[in-house]
Short mmCIF file of C-alpha atoms in Angstrom, two decimals:
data_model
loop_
_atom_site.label_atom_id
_atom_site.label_comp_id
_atom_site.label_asym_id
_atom_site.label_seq_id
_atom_site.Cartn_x
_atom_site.Cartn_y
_atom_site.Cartn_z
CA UNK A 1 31.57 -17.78 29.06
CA UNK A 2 28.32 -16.15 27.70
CA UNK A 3 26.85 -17.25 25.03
CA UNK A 4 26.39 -14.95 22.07
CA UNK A 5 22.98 -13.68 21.00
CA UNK A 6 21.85 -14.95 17.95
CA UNK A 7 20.41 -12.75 15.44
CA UNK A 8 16.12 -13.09 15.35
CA UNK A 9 14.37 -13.44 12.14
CA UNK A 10 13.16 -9.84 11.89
CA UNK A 11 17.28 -9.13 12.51
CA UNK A 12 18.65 -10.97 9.57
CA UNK A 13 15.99 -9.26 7.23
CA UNK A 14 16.66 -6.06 8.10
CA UNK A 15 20.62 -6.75 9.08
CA UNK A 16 21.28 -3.33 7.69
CA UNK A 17 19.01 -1.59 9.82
CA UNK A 18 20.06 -3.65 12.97
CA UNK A 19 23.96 -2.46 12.35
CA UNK A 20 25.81 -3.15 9.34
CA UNK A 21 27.85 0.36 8.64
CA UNK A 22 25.51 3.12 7.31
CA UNK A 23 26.64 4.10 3.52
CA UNK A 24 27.55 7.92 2.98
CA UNK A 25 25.14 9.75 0.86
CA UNK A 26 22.47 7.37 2.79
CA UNK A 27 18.36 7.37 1.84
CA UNK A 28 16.15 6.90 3.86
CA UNK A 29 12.46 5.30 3.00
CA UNK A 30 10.04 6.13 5.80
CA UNK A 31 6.50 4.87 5.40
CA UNK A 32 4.11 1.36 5.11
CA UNK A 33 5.06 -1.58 2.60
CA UNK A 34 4.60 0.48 -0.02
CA UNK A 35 7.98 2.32 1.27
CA UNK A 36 10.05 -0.85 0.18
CA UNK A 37 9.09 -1.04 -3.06
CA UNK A 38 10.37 2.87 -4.04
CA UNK A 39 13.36 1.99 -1.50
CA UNK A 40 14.23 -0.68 -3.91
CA UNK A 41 13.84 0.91 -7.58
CA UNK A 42 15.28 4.15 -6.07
CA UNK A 43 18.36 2.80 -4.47
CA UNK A 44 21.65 3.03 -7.15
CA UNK A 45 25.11 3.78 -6.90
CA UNK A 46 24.60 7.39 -6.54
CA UNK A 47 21.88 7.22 -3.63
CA UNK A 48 22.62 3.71 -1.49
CA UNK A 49 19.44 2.40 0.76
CA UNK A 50 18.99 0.65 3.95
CA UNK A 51 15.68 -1.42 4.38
CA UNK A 52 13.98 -0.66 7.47
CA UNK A 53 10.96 -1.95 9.03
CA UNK A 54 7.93 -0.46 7.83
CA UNK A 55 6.49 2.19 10.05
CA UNK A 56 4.15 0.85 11.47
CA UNK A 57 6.22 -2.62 12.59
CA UNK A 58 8.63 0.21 14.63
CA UNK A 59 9.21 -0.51 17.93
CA UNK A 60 10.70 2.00 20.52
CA UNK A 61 14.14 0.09 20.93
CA UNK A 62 14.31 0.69 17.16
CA UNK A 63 14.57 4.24 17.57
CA UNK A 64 17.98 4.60 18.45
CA UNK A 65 18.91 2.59 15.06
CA UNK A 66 16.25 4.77 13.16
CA UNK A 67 18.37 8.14 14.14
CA UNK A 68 21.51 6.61 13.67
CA UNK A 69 20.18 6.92 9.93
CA UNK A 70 18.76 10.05 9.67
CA UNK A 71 22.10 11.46 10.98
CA UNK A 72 24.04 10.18 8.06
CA UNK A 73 21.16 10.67 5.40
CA UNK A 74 21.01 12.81 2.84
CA UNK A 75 17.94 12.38 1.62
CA UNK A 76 14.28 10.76 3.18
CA UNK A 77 11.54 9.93 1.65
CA UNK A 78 8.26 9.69 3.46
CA UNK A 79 5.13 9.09 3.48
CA UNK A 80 2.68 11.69 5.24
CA UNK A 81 2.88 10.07 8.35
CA UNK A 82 1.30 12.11 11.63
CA UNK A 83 3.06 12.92 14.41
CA UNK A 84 3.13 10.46 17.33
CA UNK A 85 2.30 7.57 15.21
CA UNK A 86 1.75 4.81 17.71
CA UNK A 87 3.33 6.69 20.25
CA UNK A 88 6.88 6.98 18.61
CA UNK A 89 8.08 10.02 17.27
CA UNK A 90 8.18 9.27 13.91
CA UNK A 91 6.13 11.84 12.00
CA UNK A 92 6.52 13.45 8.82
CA UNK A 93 7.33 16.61 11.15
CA UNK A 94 9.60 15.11 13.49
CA UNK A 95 11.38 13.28 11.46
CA UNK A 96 12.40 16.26 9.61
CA UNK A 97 12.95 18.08 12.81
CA UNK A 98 15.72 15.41 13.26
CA UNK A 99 18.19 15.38 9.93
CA UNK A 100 21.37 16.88 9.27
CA UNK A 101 20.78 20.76 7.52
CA UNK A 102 22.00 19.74 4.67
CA UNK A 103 19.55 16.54 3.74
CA UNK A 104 16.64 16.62 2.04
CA UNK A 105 13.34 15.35 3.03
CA UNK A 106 10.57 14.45 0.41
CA UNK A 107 7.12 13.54 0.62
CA UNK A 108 5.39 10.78 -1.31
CA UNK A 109 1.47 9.73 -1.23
CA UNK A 110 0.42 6.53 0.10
CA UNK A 111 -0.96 5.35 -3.62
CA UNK A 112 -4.49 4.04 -3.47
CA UNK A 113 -6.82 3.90 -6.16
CA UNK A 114 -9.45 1.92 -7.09
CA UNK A 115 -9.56 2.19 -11.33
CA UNK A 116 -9.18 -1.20 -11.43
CA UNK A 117 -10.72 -2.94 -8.77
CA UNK A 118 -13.83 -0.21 -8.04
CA UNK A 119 -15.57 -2.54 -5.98
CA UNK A 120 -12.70 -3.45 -3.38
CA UNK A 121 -11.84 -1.64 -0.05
CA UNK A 122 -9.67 -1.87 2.96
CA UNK A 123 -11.16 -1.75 6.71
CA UNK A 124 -9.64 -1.46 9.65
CA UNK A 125 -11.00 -2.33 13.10
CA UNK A 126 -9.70 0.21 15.81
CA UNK A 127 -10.07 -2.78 18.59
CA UNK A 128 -8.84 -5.57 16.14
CA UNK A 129 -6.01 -3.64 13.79
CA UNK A 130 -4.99 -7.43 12.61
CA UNK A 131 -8.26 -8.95 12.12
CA UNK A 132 -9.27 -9.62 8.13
CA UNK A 133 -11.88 -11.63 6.71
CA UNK A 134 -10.83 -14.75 5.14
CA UNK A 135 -8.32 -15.68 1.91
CA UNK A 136 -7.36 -12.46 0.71
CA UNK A 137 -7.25 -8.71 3.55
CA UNK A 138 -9.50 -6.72 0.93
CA UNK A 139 -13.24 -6.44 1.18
CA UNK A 140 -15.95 -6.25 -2.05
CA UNK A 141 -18.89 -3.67 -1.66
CA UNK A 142 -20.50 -5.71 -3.63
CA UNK A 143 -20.25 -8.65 -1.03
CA UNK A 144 -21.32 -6.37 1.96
CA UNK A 145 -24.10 -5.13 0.28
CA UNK A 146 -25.63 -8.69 0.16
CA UNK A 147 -24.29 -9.24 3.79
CA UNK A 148 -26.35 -6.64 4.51
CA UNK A 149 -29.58 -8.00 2.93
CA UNK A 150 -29.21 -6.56 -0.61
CA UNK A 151 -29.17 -7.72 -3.83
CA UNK A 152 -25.54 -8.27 -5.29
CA UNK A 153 -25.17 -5.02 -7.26
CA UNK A 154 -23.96 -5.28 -10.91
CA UNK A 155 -21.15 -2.59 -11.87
CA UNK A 156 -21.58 -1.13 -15.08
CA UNK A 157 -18.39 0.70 -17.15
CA UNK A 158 -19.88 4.06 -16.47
CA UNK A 159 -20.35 3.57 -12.56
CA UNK A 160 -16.22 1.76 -12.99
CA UNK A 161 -15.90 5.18 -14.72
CA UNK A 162 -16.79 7.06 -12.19
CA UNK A 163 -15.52 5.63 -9.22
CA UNK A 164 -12.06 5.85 -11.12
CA UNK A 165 -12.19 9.79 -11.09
CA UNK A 166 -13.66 10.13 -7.79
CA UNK A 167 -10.57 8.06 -6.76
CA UNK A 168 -8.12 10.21 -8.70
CA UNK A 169 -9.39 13.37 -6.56
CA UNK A 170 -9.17 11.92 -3.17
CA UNK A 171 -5.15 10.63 -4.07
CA UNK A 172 -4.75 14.35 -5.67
CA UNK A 173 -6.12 16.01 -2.75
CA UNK A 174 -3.57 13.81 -0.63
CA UNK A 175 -0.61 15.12 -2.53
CA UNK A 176 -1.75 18.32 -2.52
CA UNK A 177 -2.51 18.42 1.52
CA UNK A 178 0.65 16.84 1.71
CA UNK A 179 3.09 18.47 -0.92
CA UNK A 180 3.88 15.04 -1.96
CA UNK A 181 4.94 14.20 -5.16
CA UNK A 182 2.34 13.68 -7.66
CA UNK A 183 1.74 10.17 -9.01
CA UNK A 184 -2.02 10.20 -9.73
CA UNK A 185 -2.00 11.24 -13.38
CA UNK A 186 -0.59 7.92 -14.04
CA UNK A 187 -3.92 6.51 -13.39
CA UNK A 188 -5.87 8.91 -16.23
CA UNK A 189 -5.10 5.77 -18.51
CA UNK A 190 -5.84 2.07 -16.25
CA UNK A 191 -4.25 -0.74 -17.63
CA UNK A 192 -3.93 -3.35 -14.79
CA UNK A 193 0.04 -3.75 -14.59
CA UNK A 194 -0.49 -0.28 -12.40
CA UNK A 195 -2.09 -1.72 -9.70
CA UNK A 196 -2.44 -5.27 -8.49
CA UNK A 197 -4.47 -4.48 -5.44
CA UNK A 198 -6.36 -1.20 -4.62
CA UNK A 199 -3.00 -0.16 -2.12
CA UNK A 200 -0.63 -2.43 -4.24
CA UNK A 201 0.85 -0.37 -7.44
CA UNK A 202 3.06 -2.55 -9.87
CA UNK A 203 6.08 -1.89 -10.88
CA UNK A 204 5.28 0.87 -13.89
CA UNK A 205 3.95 3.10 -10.89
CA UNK A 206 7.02 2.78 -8.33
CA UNK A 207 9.73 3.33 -11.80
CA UNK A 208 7.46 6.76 -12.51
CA UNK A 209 7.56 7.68 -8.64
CA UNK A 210 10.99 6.91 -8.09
CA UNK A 211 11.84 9.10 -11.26
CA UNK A 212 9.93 12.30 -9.97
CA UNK A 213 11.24 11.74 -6.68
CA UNK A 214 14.85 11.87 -8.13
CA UNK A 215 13.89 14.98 -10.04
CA UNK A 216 12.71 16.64 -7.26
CA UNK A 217 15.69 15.64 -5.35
CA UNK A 218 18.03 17.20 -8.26
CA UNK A 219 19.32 13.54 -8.93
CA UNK A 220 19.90 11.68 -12.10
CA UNK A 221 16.67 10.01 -13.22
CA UNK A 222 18.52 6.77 -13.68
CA UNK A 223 15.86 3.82 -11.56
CA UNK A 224 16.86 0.62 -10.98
CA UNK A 225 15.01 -2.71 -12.60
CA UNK A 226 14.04 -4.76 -9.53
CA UNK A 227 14.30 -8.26 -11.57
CA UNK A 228 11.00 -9.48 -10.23
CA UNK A 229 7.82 -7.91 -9.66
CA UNK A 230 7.38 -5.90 -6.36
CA UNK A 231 4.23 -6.28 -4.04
CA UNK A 232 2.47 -9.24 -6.08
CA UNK A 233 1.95 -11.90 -3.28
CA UNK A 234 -1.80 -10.84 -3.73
CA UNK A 235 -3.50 -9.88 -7.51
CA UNK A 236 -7.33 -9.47 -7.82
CA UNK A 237 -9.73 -10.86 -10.18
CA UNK A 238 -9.75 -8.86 -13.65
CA UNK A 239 -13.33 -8.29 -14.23
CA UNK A 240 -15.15 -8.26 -17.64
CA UNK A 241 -16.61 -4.56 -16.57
CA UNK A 242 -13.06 -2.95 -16.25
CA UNK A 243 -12.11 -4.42 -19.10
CA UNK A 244 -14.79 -2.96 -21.03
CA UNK A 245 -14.86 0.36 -19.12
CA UNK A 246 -11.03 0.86 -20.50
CA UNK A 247 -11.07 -0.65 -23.25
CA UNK A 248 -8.30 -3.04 -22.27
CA UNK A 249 -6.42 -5.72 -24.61
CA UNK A 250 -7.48 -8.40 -21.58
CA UNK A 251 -9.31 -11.21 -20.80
CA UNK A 252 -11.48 -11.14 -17.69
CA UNK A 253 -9.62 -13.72 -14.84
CA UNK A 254 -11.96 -14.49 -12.26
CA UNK A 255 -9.17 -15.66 -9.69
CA UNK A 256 -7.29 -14.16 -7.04
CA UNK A 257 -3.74 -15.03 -7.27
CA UNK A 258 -2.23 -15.66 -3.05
CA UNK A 259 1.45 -16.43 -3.68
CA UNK A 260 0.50 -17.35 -6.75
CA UNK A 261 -1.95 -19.83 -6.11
CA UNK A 262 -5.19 -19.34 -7.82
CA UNK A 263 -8.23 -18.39 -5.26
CA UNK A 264 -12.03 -18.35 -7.18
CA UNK A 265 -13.72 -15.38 -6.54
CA UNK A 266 -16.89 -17.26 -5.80
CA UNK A 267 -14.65 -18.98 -2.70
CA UNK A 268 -13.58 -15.48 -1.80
CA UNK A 269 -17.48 -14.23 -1.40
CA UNK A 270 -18.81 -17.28 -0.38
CA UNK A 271 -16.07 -17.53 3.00
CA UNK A 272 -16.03 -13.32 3.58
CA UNK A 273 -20.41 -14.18 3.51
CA UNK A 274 -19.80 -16.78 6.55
CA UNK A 275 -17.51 -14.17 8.38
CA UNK A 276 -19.65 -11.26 8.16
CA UNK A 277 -22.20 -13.22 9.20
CA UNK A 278 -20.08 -14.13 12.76
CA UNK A 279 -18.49 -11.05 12.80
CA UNK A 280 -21.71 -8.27 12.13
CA UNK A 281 -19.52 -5.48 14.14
CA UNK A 282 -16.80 -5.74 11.27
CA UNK A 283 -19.67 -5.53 8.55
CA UNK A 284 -21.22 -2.59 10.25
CA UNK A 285 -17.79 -0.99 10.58
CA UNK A 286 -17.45 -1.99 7.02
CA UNK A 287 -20.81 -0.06 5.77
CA UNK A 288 -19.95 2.64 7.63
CA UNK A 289 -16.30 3.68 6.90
CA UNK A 290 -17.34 3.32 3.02
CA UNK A 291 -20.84 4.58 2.89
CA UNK A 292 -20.64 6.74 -0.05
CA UNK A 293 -18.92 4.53 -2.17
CA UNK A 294 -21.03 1.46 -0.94
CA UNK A 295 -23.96 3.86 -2.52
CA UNK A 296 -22.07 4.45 -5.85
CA UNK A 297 -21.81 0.83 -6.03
CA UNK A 298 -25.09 -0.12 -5.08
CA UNK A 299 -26.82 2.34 -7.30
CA UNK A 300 -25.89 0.56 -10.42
#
């Protein structure tokens, strides 16, 4: 007699996804992590969820499972996501190519902005998509400008200031591009429970979101309260310059907080010096992808 197959990990956590029965009125929420947290203050009883994995964790024998859902769905919510993606057809454009007439498909941004944490930015290597420098997956201009030979620059509130609008434009020309649903006035007034991380909104931002998304969906604007705080494994410093640039009710922290153990900042720059140092094609690639706000930085 054959054995059954036990379930993998990746299974169990998304045992909806892999086959429990698909809930009428279904939503779907299409995009990177960011996609679970909305998935989980959106979801109620009048618009049931399914967590999937995120988008870019699909593989092609998920596909069949992935249009199971969008048959039944009434509603997705995506990200701008381009066609193709990692060879899948799981675009913005094809996965609206794929749902019932009657469902609705609405875009939301992918919300970065860097109000709070001006200095910090997120690289990519095209040859090493997995490869991060040291304790915490964010880089500081301020730290690559020394790895490159400079000085450590010194932000001031009205360089914070202005780094804060530029970022507002580049996440309103997104929605705009996109048609997505707008979620970057909320940053016209920082205070850090919006954003933990540059790419890591709190929970004030994903409530606000889910409500517009609801409205624009002709739904009740009824959210749910997660109980806990979504995407908080990692939370950045709060620096004495933001506080002063926003006039904040805050005291500067100089830790990181990983899992909620407290990382020194100092530890952070000091280890991400030593692995630019081995790793100079990362700190060029660095430099490069974020030249013009590596200049705004330095030229304070």
């Amino acid at each position: 007699m054959e054995e059954p197959t036990l379930p993998t990990g990746r299974q169990r956590h998304y045992s909806s996804f892999f086959g429990a029965p698909v809930p009428d009125g279904l939503a779907v929420v299409v995009g990177n992590c960011q996609a679970e947290s909305l998935r989980i203050v959106i979801d109620g009883p009048d618009l049931p969820t399914v967590r999937i994995p995120p988008v870019h964790e699909l593989e092609p024998d998920d596909l069949p499972r992935l249009d199971r859902l969008l048959a039944s769905a009434s509603l997705v919510i995506t990200q701008p996501i381009r066609d193709d993606y990692r060879g899948l057809p799981v675009g913005t454009r094809q996965l609206a190519a794929r749902l019932p007439a009657e469902a609705r498909l609405v875009v939301v941004p992918a919300v970065r902005h860097r109000s709070l944490h001006p200095a910090q930015v997120v690289v990519r290597h095209p040859d090493k998509p997995i490869e991060d420098p040291p304790l915490v997956a964010y880089h500081d201009l301020r730290t690559i400008a020394e790895a490159l030979g400079h000085a450590r620059p010194r932000l001031t509130a009205a360089v914070v200031a202005a780094i804060a609008q530029e970022s507002t434009g580049e996440l309103r020309m997104r929605e705009e591009r996109n048609g997505a649903v707008p979620i970057s006035d909320v940053f016209d007034a920082p205070r850090f429970p919006l954003l933990r991380t540059i790419n890591h909104p709190g929970n004030p931002v994903w409530s606000e979101l889910a409500r517009r998304v609801r409205d624009r969906a002709g739904l009740g604007d009824a959210v749910t309260d997660p109980g806990r705080e979504l995407l908080s494994s990692v939370v950045a410093p709060r620096e004495g310059v933001v506080i002063e640039a926003w006039g904040l009710d805050a005291e500067p922290d100089p830790h990181w907080y990983v899992d909620g153990r407290p990382v020194h900042d100092d530890e952070v720059r000091a280890a991400q010096l030593r692995w630019y140092s081995d790793n100079p094609d990362l700190l060029r690639l660095a430099a490069d992808r974020h030249s013009s706000a590596l200049a705004v930085v330095m030229s304070a």
